[in-house]
XYZ file of C-alpha atoms in Angstrom:
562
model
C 5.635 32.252 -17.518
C 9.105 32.592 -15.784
C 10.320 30.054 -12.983
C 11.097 33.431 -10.802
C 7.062 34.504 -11.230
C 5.629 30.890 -10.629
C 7.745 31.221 -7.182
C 6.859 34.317 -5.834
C 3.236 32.857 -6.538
C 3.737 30.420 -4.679
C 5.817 32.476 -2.121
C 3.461 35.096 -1.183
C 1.021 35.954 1.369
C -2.130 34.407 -0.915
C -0.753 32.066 -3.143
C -4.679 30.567 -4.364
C -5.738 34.152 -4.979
C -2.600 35.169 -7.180
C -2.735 32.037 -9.134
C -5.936 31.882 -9.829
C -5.436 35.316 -11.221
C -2.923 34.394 -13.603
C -4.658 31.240 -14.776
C -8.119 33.836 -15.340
C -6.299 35.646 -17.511
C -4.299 32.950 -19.710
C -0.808 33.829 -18.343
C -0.402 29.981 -16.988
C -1.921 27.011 -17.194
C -2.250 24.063 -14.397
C 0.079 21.572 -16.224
C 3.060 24.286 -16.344
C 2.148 25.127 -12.396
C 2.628 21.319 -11.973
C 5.643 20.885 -14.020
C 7.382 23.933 -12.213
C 6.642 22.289 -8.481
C 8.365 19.106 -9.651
C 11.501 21.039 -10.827
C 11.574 22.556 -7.736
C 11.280 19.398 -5.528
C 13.996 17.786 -7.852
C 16.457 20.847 -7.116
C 15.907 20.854 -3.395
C 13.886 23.855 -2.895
C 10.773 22.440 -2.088
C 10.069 19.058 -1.007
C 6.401 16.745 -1.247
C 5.525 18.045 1.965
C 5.619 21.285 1.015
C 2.915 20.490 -1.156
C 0.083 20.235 1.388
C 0.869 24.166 2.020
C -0.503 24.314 -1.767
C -4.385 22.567 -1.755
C -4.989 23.405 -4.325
C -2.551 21.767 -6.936
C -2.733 18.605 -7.951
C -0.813 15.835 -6.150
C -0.879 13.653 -8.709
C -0.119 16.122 -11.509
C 3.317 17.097 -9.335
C 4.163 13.350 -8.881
C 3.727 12.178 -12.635
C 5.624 15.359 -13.762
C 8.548 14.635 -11.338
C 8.393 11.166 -12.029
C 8.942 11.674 -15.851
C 12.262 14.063 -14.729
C 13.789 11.184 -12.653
C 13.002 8.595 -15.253
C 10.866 6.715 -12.778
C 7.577 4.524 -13.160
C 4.148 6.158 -11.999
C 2.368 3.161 -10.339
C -1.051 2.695 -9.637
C -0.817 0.719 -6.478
C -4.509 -0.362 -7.087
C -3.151 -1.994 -10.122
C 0.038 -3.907 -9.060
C 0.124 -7.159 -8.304
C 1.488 -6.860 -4.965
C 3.694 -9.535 -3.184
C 2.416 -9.876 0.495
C 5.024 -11.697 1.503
C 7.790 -9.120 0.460
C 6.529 -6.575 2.447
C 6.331 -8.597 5.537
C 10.060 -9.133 5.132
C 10.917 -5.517 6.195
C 9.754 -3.689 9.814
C 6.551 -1.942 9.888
C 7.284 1.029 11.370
C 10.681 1.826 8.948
C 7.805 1.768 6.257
C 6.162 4.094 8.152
C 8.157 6.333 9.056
C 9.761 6.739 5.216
C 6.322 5.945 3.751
C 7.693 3.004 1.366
C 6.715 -0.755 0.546
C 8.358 -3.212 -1.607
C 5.879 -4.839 -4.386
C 7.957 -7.581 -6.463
C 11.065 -9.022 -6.060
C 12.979 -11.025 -8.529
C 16.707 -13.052 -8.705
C 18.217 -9.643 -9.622
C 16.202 -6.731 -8.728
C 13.462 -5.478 -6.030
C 10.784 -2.906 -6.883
C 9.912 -0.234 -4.163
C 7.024 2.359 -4.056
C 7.958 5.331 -2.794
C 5.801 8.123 -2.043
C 9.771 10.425 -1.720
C 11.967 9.280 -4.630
C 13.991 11.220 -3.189
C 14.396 9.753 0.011
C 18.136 8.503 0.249
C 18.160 7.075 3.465
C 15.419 5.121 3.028
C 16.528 3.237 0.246
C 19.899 2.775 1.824
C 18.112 0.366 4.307
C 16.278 -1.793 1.677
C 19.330 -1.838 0.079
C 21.278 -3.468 3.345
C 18.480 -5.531 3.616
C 18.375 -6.864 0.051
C 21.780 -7.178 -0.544
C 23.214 -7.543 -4.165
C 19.745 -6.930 -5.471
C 19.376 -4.005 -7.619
C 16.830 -1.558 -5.906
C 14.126 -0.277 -8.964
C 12.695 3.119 -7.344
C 8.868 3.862 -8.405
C 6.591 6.496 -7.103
C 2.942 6.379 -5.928
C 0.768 8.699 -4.448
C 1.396 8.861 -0.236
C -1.844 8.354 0.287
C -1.981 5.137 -1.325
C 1.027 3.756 0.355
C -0.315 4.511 3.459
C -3.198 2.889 3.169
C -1.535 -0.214 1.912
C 1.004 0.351 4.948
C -2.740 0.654 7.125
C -3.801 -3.259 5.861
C 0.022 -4.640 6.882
C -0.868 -3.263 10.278
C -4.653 -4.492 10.533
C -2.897 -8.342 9.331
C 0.297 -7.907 12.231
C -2.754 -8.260 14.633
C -3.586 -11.660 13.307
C -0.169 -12.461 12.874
C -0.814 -15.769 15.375
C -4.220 -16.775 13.423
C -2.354 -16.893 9.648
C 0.296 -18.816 11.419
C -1.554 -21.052 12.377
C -3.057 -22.243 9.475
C -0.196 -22.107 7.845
C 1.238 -24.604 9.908
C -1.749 -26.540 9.555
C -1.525 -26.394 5.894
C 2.376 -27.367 5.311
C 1.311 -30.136 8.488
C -1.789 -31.341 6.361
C -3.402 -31.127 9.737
C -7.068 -30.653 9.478
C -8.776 -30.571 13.234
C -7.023 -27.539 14.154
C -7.119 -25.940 11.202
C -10.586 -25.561 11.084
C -10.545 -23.433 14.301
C -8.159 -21.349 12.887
C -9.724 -20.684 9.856
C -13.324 -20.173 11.430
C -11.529 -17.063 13.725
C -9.725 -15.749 10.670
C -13.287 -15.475 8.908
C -14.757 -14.184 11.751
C -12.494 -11.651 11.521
C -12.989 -10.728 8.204
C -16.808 -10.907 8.504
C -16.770 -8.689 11.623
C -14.321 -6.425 9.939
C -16.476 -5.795 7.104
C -19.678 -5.460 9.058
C -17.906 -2.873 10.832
C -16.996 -0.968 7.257
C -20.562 -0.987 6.347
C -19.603 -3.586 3.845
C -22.451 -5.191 1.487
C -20.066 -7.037 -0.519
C -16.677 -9.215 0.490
C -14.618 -10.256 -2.488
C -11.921 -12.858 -1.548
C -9.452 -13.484 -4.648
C -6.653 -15.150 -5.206
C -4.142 -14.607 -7.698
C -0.167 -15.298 -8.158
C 1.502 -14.220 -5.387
C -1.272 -13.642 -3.178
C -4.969 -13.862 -1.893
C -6.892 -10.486 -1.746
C -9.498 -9.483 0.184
C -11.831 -6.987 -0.894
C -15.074 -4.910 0.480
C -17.288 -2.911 -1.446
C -18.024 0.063 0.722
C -20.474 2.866 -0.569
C -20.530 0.956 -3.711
C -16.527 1.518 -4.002
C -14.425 -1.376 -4.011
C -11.968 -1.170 -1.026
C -9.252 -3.659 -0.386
C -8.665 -4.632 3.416
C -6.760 -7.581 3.584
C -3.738 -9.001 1.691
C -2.345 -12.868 2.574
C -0.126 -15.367 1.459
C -0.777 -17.560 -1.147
C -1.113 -20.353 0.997
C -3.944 -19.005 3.586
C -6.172 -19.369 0.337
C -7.170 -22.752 -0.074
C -8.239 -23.730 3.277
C -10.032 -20.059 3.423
C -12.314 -20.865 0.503
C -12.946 -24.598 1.125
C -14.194 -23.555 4.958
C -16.605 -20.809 3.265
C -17.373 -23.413 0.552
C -18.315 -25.617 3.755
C -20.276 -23.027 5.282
C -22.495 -22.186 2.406
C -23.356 -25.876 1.690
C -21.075 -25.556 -1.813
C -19.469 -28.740 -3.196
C -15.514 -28.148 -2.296
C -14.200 -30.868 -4.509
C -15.749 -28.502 -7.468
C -13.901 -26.258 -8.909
C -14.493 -26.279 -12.333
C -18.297 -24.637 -12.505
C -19.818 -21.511 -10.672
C -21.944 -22.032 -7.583
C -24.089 -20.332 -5.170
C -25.841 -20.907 -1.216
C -26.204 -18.829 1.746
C -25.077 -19.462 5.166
C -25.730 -17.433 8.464
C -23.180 -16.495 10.906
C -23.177 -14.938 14.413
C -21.171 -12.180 14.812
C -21.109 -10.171 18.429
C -24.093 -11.521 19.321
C -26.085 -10.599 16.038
C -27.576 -13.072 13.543
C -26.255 -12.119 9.777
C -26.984 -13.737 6.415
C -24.630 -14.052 3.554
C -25.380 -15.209 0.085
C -22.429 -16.947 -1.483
C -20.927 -16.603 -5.000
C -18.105 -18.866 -6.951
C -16.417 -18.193 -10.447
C -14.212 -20.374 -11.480
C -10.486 -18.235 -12.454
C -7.153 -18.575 -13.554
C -5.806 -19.120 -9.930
C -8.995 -20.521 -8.245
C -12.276 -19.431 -7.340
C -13.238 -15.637 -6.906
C -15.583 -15.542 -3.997
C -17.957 -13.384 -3.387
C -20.056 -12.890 0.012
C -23.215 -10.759 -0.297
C -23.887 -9.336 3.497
C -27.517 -8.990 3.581
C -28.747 -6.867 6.425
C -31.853 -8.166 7.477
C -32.682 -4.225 8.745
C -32.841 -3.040 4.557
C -36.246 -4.902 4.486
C -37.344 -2.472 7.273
C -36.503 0.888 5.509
C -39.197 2.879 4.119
C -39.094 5.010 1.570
C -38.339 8.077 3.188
C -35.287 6.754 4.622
C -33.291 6.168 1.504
C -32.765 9.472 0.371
C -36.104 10.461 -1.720
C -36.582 14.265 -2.136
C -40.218 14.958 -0.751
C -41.543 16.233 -3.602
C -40.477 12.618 -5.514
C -41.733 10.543 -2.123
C -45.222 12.567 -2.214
C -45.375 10.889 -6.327
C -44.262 7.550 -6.046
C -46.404 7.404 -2.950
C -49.448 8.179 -4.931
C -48.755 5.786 -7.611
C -48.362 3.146 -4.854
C -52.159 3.894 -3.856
C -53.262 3.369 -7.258
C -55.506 0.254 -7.230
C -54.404 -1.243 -11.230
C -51.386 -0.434 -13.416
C -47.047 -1.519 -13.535
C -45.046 0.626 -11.728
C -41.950 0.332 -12.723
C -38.269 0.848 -10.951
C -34.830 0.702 -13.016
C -31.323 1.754 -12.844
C -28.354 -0.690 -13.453
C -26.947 -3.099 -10.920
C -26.333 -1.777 -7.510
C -28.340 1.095 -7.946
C -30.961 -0.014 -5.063
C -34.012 -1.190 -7.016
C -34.174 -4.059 -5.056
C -34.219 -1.895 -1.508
C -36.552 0.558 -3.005
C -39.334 -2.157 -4.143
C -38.937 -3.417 -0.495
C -39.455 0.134 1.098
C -42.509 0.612 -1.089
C -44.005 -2.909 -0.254
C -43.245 -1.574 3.800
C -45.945 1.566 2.848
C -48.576 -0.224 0.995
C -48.628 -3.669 3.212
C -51.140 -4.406 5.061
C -53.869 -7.092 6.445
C -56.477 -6.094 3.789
C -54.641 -6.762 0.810
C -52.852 -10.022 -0.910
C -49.698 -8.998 -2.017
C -47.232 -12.051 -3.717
C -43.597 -11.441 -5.062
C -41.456 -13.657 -7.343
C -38.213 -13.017 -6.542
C -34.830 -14.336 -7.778
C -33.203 -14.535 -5.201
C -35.322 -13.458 -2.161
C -33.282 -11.056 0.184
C -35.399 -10.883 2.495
C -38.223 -12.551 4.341
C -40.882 -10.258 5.182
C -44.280 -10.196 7.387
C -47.532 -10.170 5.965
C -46.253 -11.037 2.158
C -46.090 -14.318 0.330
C -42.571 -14.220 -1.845
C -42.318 -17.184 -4.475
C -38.454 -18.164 -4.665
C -37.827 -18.481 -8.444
C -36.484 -21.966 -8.991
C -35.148 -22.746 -12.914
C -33.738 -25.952 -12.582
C -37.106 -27.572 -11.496
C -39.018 -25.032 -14.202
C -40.265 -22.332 -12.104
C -39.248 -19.066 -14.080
C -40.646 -15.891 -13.176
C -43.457 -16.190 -16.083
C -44.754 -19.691 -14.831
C -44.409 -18.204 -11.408
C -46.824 -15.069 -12.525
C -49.018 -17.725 -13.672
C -49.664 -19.323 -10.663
C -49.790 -16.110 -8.689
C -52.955 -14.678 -10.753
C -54.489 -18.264 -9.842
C -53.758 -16.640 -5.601
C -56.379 -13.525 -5.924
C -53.875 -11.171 -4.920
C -54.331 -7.523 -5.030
C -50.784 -6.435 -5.481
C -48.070 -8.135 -7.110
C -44.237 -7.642 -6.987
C -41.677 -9.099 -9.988
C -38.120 -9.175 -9.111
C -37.189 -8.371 -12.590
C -38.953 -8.208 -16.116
C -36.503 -10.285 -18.201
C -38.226 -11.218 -21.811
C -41.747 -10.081 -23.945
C -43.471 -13.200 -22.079
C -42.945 -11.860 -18.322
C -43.673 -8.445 -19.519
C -47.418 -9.344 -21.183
C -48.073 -11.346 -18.591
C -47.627 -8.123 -15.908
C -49.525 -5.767 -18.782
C -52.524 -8.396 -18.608
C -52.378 -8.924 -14.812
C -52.305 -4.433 -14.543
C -55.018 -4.246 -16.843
C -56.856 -6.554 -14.640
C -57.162 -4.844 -11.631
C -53.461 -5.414 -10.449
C -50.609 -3.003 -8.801
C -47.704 -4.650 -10.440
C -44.541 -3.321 -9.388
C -40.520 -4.493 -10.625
C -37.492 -3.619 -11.695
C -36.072 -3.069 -15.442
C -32.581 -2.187 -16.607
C -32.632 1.029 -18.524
C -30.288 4.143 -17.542
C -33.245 6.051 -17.435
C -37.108 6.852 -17.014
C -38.653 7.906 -20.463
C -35.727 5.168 -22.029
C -37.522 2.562 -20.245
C -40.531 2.975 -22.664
C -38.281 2.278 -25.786
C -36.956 -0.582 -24.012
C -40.340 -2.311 -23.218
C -41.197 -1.375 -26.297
C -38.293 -3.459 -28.455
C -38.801 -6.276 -26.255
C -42.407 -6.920 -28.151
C -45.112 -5.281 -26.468
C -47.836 -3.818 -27.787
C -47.807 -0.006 -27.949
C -51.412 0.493 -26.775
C -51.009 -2.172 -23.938
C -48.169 -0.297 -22.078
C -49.391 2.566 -22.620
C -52.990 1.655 -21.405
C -51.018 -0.060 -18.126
C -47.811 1.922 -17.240
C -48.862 4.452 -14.571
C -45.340 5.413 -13.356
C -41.339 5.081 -13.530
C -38.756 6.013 -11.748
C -35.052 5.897 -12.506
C -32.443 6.083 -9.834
C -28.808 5.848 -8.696
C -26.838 5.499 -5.294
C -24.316 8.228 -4.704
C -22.213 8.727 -1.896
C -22.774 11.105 0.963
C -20.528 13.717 2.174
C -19.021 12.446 5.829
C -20.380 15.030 8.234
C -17.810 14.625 10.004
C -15.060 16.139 8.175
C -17.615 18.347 5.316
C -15.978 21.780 4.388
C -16.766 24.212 2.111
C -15.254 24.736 -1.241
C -14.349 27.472 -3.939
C -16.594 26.691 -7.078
C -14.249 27.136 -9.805
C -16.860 27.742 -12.590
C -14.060 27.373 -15.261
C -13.471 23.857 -14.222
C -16.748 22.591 -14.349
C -18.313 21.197 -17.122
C -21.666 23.867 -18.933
C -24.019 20.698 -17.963
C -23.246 21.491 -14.712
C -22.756 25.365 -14.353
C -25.972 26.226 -15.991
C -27.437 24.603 -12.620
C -25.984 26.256 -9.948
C -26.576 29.965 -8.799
C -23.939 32.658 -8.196
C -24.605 32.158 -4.606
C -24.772 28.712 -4.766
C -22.071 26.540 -2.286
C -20.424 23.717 -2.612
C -18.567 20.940 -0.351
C -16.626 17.918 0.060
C -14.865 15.584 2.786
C -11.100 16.346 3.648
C -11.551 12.649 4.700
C -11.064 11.577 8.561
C -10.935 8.397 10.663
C -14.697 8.440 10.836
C -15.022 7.987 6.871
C -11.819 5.387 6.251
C -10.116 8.660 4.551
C -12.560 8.947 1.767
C -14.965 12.006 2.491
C -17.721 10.008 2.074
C -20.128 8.138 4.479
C -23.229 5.959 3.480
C -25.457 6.274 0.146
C -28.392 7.900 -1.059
C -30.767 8.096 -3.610
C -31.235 9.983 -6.277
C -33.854 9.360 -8.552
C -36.390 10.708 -11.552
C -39.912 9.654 -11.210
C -42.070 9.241 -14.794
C -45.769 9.737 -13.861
C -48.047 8.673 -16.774
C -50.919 10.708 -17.317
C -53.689 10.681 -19.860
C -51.394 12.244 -22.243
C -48.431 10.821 -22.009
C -50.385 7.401 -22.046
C -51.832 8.845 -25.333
C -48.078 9.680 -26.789
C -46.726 6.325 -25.994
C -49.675 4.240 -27.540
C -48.724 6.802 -30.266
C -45.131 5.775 -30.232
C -44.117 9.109 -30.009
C -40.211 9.681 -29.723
C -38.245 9.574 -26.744
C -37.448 13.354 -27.413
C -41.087 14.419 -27.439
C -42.256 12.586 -24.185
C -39.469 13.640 -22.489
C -40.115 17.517 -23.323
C -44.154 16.810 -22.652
C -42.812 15.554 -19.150
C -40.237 18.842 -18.704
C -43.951 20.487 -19.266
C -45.400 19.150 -15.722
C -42.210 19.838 -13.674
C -40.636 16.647 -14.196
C -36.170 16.424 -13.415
C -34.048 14.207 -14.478
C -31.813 12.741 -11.581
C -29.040 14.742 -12.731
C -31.063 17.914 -11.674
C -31.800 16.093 -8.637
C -28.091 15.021 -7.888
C -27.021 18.866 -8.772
C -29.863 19.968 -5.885
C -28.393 17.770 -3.135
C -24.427 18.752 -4.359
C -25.649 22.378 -3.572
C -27.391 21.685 0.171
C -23.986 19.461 1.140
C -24.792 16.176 0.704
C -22.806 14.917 -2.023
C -20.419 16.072 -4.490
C -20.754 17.300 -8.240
C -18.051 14.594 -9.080
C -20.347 11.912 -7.438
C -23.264 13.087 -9.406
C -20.682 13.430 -12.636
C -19.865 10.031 -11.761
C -23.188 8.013 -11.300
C -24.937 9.542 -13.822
C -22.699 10.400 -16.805
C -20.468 6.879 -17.059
């Protein structure tokens, strides 16, 4: 298609509907509608603002295609190893206003992100200000400078508190330092309680020490220091959690608590030893998760009113998997909330326990004086208990011992890591057991993933471009059907999404299917017996709540097709 077409497209009243026309019928494609708005920035005609009149084109697409015409790099700011101390060299608000920062700087040259290569005045300054350095131009995406640009501000505010330790530091001075340090992690815990934060990553590498929050299961970073804030950061959280600081060489883990605003919090400590120190990692745990019930994490009703039924069952292993993250360990807690009670003995072995709750015995697994979870199972039948809950099923030995204890007269209840509910089977399977056993004791599985939720705050409806979409998807949503996503807002950090939910599949083992697995009938077969009885797979489920608003079909693309 001609240049003179592509801009009266993009020139008249509806430039989405004529588009969209041409694309329908084959006379364009997206690529050549990128590489034409890059041209046109290049010549002057339009410039990257222009681009938020246009939606619906890729940002991204524009930028790599205009980057490839001015020779420039593409970076990835997420990627580059960026030099805090460089960017604290030039004034905040010229990087503002220009929407720049520098990321390395070497004897001859400095390397700038800039999110306008174009931007001429702008890299006059940097030039004045690095003088007879050459200036190496590379583009990233605006949104990612400014966000990078948002963390320089957040630090400015602790200017004094970094400062200070650094003084301390260069001074070897040790008294004061510790003050220091304690308010500048108080700040970062308080920050990332405030974030909703369940994880704090603090790492240090080269020419820096990053910290990071994982936020709706997303890794976010929100802080960036020198080098030299590092040391004394991780030996005082080292301190806290009861860690040997003098060793470096081995991983180690504790828990501390902390008192932030008031509130009691407890943190469970991680170290790995690196190339440039020790990655830390802070697990927030939020002593309110062991309070959730079931209902409250995101279960559709017609899923709640079956797992809730299997919970009243008074024998068999109920079952709970996903991978890591996925919120096994909240939803075993939110089923022992519904079935706990003064009537019943209920014991867990957990590894570690997150949290301490009423009317429950938990059994800390403890390897290095012997007690595994299958010793621990051992001495639990020896407790009369009426319900029993397994942190994880690990080897053939933990899982006969929870088939026995079912077939005994026991609710058994853990966690298993399969991607799914009818591969969990298979899996118990090649780990030993007998086919008749788990199929005599399994009464139920479910299989589940987090996925973000839309922010309410800033939801809006969207076009469904059918075209775009993969047929796994499109066979599942109606010609009426609607779908939405966040523009992103202060509310939500800028990412459209707020908080997690569940969305899960939920196996229930019935005479039958107890009769096909003691058969060793294939995956394929159960799976169809189970489509038979209504059964949906969580990607059903996640295509459901994309429709009603709550999440996004690249969420549910996402968690349940990596």
């Amino acid at each position: 298609m001609t240049e003179d077409k592509l801009f009266n497209i993009f020139e008249s009243k509806e430039p989405k509907k004529a588009l969209d026309m041409f694309l329908k019928n084959g006379l364009t494609s997206r690529e050549e509608v990128e590489e034409f708005l890059a041209k046109q920035i290049k010549k002057g005609d339009y410039n990257l603002h222009s681009l938020d009149r246009f939606p619906f084109i890729s940002k991204k697409g524009v930028i790599q295609h205009l980057a490839k015409f001015l020779k420039y790099e593409c970076l990835n700011l997420d990627s580059a190893d960026f030099n805090y101390s460089l960017a604290m060299k030039l004034p905040l608000h010229k990087m503002k206003k220009h929407i720049f920062i520098p990321i390395s700087e070497t004897e001859e040259k400095v390397i700038v992100s800039f999110a306008d290569p174009l931007d001429i005045e702008a890299q006059d300054f940097i030039s004045r200000i690095f003088q007879q350095k050459k200036i190496e131009v590379v583009i990233s995406l605006e949104e990612q400078i400014t966000e990078y640009l948002k963390k320089l501000e957040l630090e400015e505010g602790i200017n004094d508190v970094l400062k200070h330790i650094k003084d301390d530091v260069l001074q070897k001075v040790t008294s004061n330092n510790n003050s220091a340090i304690m308010e500048l992690i108080n700040i970062i815990i308080k920050t990332s309680i405030d974030t909703r934060s369940s994880d704090i990553h603090i790492e240090p590498n080269e020419n820096s020490c990053i910290v990071r929050n994982r936020i709706d299961g997303v890794l976010i970073r929100t802080f960036i220091f020198e080098k030299e804030i590092y040391p004394p950061l991780s030996s005082r959280l080292k301190l806290l959690a009861e860690l040997d600081i003098a060793e470096k060489r081995v991983p180690q883990d504790g828990r501390f608590s902390h008192k932030i605003a008031g509130e009691t919090f407890d943190f469970r400590v991680s170290t790995l030893p690196v190339v440039d120190g020790e990655s830390i990692v802070i697990r927030i745990l939020d002593t309110k998760m062991a309070m959730l019930s079931l209902k409250e994490t995101g279960m559709v009703h017609s899923n709640y009113e079956k797992f809730f039924k299997l919970l009243t069952s008074s024998y068999g292993i109920l079952l709970v998997t996903g991978p890591t993250g996925s919120g096994k360990t909240t939803t075993l807690y939110g089923a022992l909330n519904e079935i706990k009670s003064v009537k019943d003995k209920i014991i867990t072995v957990e590894d570690p326990i997150e949290y301490k709750m009423d009317l429950i015995q938990q059994v800390q697994v403890n390897r290095k004086a012997g007690l595994d979870f299958s010793k621990s199972l051992k001495a639990i039948l020896r407790q009369d208990p009426d319900k029993i809950m397994i942190g994880e099923i690990r080897d053939r030995e933990t899982l006969s011992i929870a088939i026995q204890s079912a077939l005994t007269g026991h609710l058994v209840l853990s966690t298993l890591h399969t991607n799914d509910s009818v591969g969990s089977i298979n899996r118990m399977l090649d780990i030993g057991i007998e086919a008749y056993l788990l199929g005599g004791a399994l009464i139920g599985v479910q299989a589940q993933r987090l996925v973000r939720r839309i922010c309410h705050n800033c939801r809006v409806e969207i076009d469904i471009e059918l075209s775009e979409l993969p047929d796994e998807v499109t066979q599942h949503i109606p010609e009426t059907g609607k779908l939405y996503r966040g523009k992103g807002c202060k509310t939500c950090s800028y990412t459209g999404y707020y908080g997690r939910e569940m969305i899960c599949e939920i196996l229930v083992i019935d005479e039958k299917l107890a009769s096909m697995i003691s058969s060793r009938e294939t995956k394929e077969s159960i799976l169809q017996e189970a489509k038979n009885r209504d059964f949906k797979t969580m990607f059903e489920i996640g295509i459901e709540k994309a429709l009603l608003g709550r999440t996004t079909i690249d969420e549910i693309l996402r968690v349940t097709k990596a």
